[in-house]
């Protein structure tokens, strides 16, 4: 790779062993940039769709309050959740304690947004005498939120408070890594179901004619899908594993075997 190509991202974000992997060296800067552009695109399309096409935000029991739900859920469960996982890849050359703090704060922020989003839609349904928890989207969403909450709670106990021994943490890490990726996939699937459901409700008679709001909703769904694909590739590829610190233990990204080279998360 030429110096100009490698200069696309700062030294602290570069592969620690890029010289030993030509493929990784070549595509790593583009993956980092693509992941961030995809995330920014999600936020931009989401705001334009909700404000311009669906009427904006409010907290009065009306449509504006409902719009708070997709805003908070997409930002929390997809965008911030994905960025929190990528912290272990993009900031590969920073101290593990710093990355852990960034990851934990990001996930806590995502949880707050999730709670606000759930309260918004629940109150909207009650105010308008709509039944709660009847659609496949809502079922998947509830399961995903419960798993995310459990993951956050156990992760905090294991890796922040650290009340267990290192051996227990190393074994739990296998589950933490797997369910982190699984929950991220479930969140994407649930958001796509929700967007599709909203489009059918909003444009029940005109969807096939693709009004501007339907096009924007479809584009938002595609941007979420692209973001998810990029994030999962960066997390699962062994090429992009973080360089371990002396004396630390880790796992391969999606597998269960212990390794000397860090995965997505370690204690």
XYZ file of C-alpha atoms in Angstrom:
267
model
C 0.000 0.000 0.000
C 1.241 3.466 -0.809
C 1.853 6.009 1.875
C -1.021 8.172 0.634
C -3.469 5.290 0.845
C -2.382 4.357 4.363
C -2.675 7.995 5.355
C -6.446 7.907 5.005
C -6.750 7.273 8.744
C -4.555 8.344 11.678
C -1.785 6.074 12.916
C -3.674 5.177 16.130
C -6.479 3.575 14.067
C -4.227 1.594 11.721
C -3.706 -2.168 11.792
C -1.005 -3.119 14.272
C 0.193 -5.890 11.916
C -0.801 -4.384 8.580
C 2.637 -5.075 7.100
C 2.000 -8.791 7.537
C -1.356 -8.801 5.784
C -1.578 -7.049 2.441
C -5.325 -7.525 2.138
C -6.009 -6.115 5.578
C -3.609 -3.238 5.022
C -5.295 -2.320 1.760
C -8.927 -2.399 2.840
C -8.823 -1.465 6.530
C -8.933 2.356 5.994
C -11.843 1.986 3.590
C -13.748 -0.241 6.017
C -13.346 2.288 8.824
C -14.462 5.168 6.611
C -17.319 3.150 5.086
C -18.639 2.102 8.491
C -18.723 5.704 9.710
C -20.284 7.032 6.516
C -22.956 4.325 6.676
C -23.702 5.256 10.282
C -23.942 8.957 9.453
C -26.226 8.106 6.523
C -28.553 6.186 8.865
C -28.852 9.177 11.189
C -29.405 11.628 8.308
C -32.032 9.509 6.529
C -33.790 8.746 9.813
C -34.113 12.429 10.721
C -35.226 13.471 7.232
C -37.795 10.671 7.077
C -39.269 11.329 10.514
C -39.287 15.132 10.253
C -40.069 15.782 6.591
C -42.288 12.816 5.743
C -43.824 11.704 9.055
C -44.428 15.012 10.800
C -41.610 15.490 13.284
C -41.548 14.933 17.047
C -43.759 15.713 20.018
C -44.830 14.207 23.353
C -48.592 14.632 23.232
C -49.879 11.159 22.465
C -50.019 11.881 18.736
C -47.994 10.845 15.708
C -45.102 13.037 16.796
C -44.732 10.987 19.956
C -44.807 7.764 17.976
C -41.936 9.106 15.851
C -39.788 9.277 18.978
C -39.930 5.464 19.033
C -38.122 4.737 15.724
C -35.730 7.618 16.394
C -34.577 6.207 19.734
C -34.619 2.542 18.725
C -32.615 2.946 15.521
C -30.110 5.285 17.169
C -29.746 3.118 20.262
C -30.068 -0.467 19.071
C -28.343 -0.086 15.705
C -26.146 2.997 15.397
C -24.768 3.426 18.927
C -24.748 -0.329 19.584
C -22.737 -0.899 16.397
C -20.323 1.917 17.194
C -19.840 0.544 20.710
C -18.770 -2.817 19.295
C -16.514 -1.160 16.708
C -14.653 0.659 19.473
C -12.672 -2.555 19.974
C -11.635 -2.427 16.314
C -11.250 1.233 15.403
C -9.399 2.204 18.602
C -7.259 -0.911 18.479
C -4.090 0.876 19.573
C -5.534 2.589 22.636
C -5.409 1.167 26.153
C -7.983 -1.526 26.851
C -9.350 0.367 29.867
C -10.097 3.387 27.674
C -11.826 1.282 25.032
C -13.830 -0.533 27.714
C -15.025 2.811 29.101
C -16.058 4.015 25.641
C -17.889 0.731 25.034
C -19.698 0.777 28.382
C -20.745 4.445 28.163
C -21.991 3.927 24.602
C -24.060 0.908 25.591
C -25.496 2.729 28.611
C -26.469 5.621 26.317
C -28.105 3.161 23.939
C -30.079 1.670 26.853
C -31.403 5.096 27.881
C -32.560 5.754 24.318
C -34.227 2.333 24.211
C -36.192 3.058 27.390
C -37.340 6.442 26.046
C -38.355 4.815 22.748
C -40.378 2.107 24.484
C -42.145 4.568 26.776
C -43.001 6.768 23.789
C -44.659 4.011 21.760
C -46.398 2.454 24.779
C -47.959 5.782 25.774
C -48.901 6.473 22.158
C -50.751 3.164 21.908
C -52.524 3.667 25.228
C -53.519 7.243 24.376
C -55.035 6.156 21.073
C -56.605 2.954 22.443
C -54.334 0.732 20.327
C -53.403 -2.710 21.513
C -49.788 -3.230 22.602
C -47.530 -6.134 21.689
C -49.583 -7.711 18.905
C -47.253 -7.577 15.883
C -44.281 -9.751 14.989
C -42.159 -6.586 15.053
C -43.132 -5.905 18.670
C -42.460 -9.493 19.721
C -39.008 -9.455 18.153
C -38.364 -6.027 19.647
C -39.250 -7.123 23.155
C -37.000 -10.181 22.970
C -34.147 -8.078 21.586
C -34.493 -5.416 24.291
C -34.635 -8.013 27.062
C -31.499 -9.717 25.750
C -29.731 -6.360 25.368
C -30.644 -5.416 28.946
C -29.430 -8.759 30.269
C -26.221 -8.475 28.251
C -25.600 -4.966 29.585
C -26.275 -5.947 33.189
C -24.139 -9.094 33.220
C -21.374 -7.363 31.265
C -21.308 -4.553 33.831
C -21.058 -7.045 36.689
C -18.390 -9.146 35.005
C -16.167 -6.561 33.346
C -16.716 -3.267 35.172
C -17.361 -4.269 38.783
C -15.327 -7.480 38.263
C -16.749 -9.417 41.197
C -15.833 -12.770 39.659
C -12.494 -14.414 39.062
C -10.573 -14.182 35.803
C -11.379 -17.775 34.856
C -15.133 -17.183 35.117
C -14.820 -13.958 33.133
C -12.850 -15.689 30.404
C -15.550 -18.350 30.072
C -18.403 -15.835 30.135
C -16.603 -13.735 27.514
C -17.435 -16.404 24.935
C -21.135 -15.831 25.557
C -20.732 -12.063 25.774
C -19.084 -11.906 22.363
C -21.577 -14.232 20.707
C -24.687 -12.576 22.118
C -23.319 -9.116 21.391
C -23.260 -9.959 17.688
C -26.546 -11.905 17.855
C -28.366 -9.018 19.540
C -26.990 -6.586 16.965
C -28.351 -8.773 14.150
C -31.701 -9.088 15.949
C -31.860 -5.312 16.372
C -31.293 -4.772 12.657
C -33.949 -7.337 11.740
C -36.435 -5.774 14.180
C -35.802 -2.269 12.838
C -36.323 -3.447 9.270
C -39.595 -5.098 10.308
C -40.652 -1.890 12.026
C -39.845 0.299 9.034
C -41.771 -2.018 6.717
C -44.730 -2.093 9.121
C -44.775 1.701 9.365
C -44.654 2.085 5.589
C -47.629 -0.221 5.120
C -49.630 1.641 7.781
C -48.640 5.075 6.478
C -49.047 4.366 2.775
C -51.571 1.525 2.767
C -53.106 2.559 -0.578
C -50.182 4.341 -2.239
C -47.100 2.316 -1.290
C -46.888 0.671 -4.719
C -46.633 4.146 -6.277
C -43.553 4.857 -4.137
C -44.303 8.286 -2.651
C -41.304 10.201 -1.323
C -41.829 8.959 2.232
C -41.829 5.343 1.063
C -38.632 5.865 -0.915
C -36.985 7.479 2.097
C -38.098 4.622 4.356
C -36.747 2.038 1.923
C -33.430 3.883 1.688
C -33.206 4.017 5.480
C -33.721 0.250 5.632
C -30.985 -0.314 3.055
C -28.569 1.956 4.938
C -29.194 -0.008 8.154
C -28.539 -3.248 6.284
C -25.286 -1.939 4.768
C -24.100 -0.634 8.154
C -24.807 -4.008 9.728
C -22.921 -5.910 7.036
C -19.843 -3.705 7.372
C -19.854 -3.815 11.179
C -20.255 -7.591 11.335
C -17.452 -8.085 8.823
C -15.096 -5.879 10.817
C -15.997 -7.724 14.025
C -15.793 -11.243 12.646
C -12.695 -11.049 10.433
C -9.566 -12.306 12.251
C -7.512 -9.865 10.181
C -8.823 -6.963 12.217
C -8.359 -8.321 15.719
C -7.038 -5.870 18.263
C -3.460 -6.215 19.452
C -3.510 -7.687 22.981
C -1.937 -6.038 25.958
C 0.632 -8.035 27.926
C -1.015 -10.441 30.359
C -4.525 -10.071 28.955
C -6.677 -12.901 27.667
C -9.036 -12.820 24.718
C -11.067 -14.783 22.223
C -11.484 -14.951 18.508
C -14.281 -12.657 17.350
C -17.127 -15.080 16.830
C -15.576 -18.349 17.891
C -15.030 -19.793 21.304
C -11.358 -20.655 21.299
C -9.016 -18.673 23.482
C -6.366 -16.673 21.702
C -3.532 -14.313 22.462
C -5.088 -11.726 20.179
C -8.068 -9.691 21.294
C -11.591 -10.045 19.962
C -14.495 -7.702 20.117
C -14.578 -7.539 23.891
C -12.392 -8.759 26.680
C -12.092 -7.937 30.305
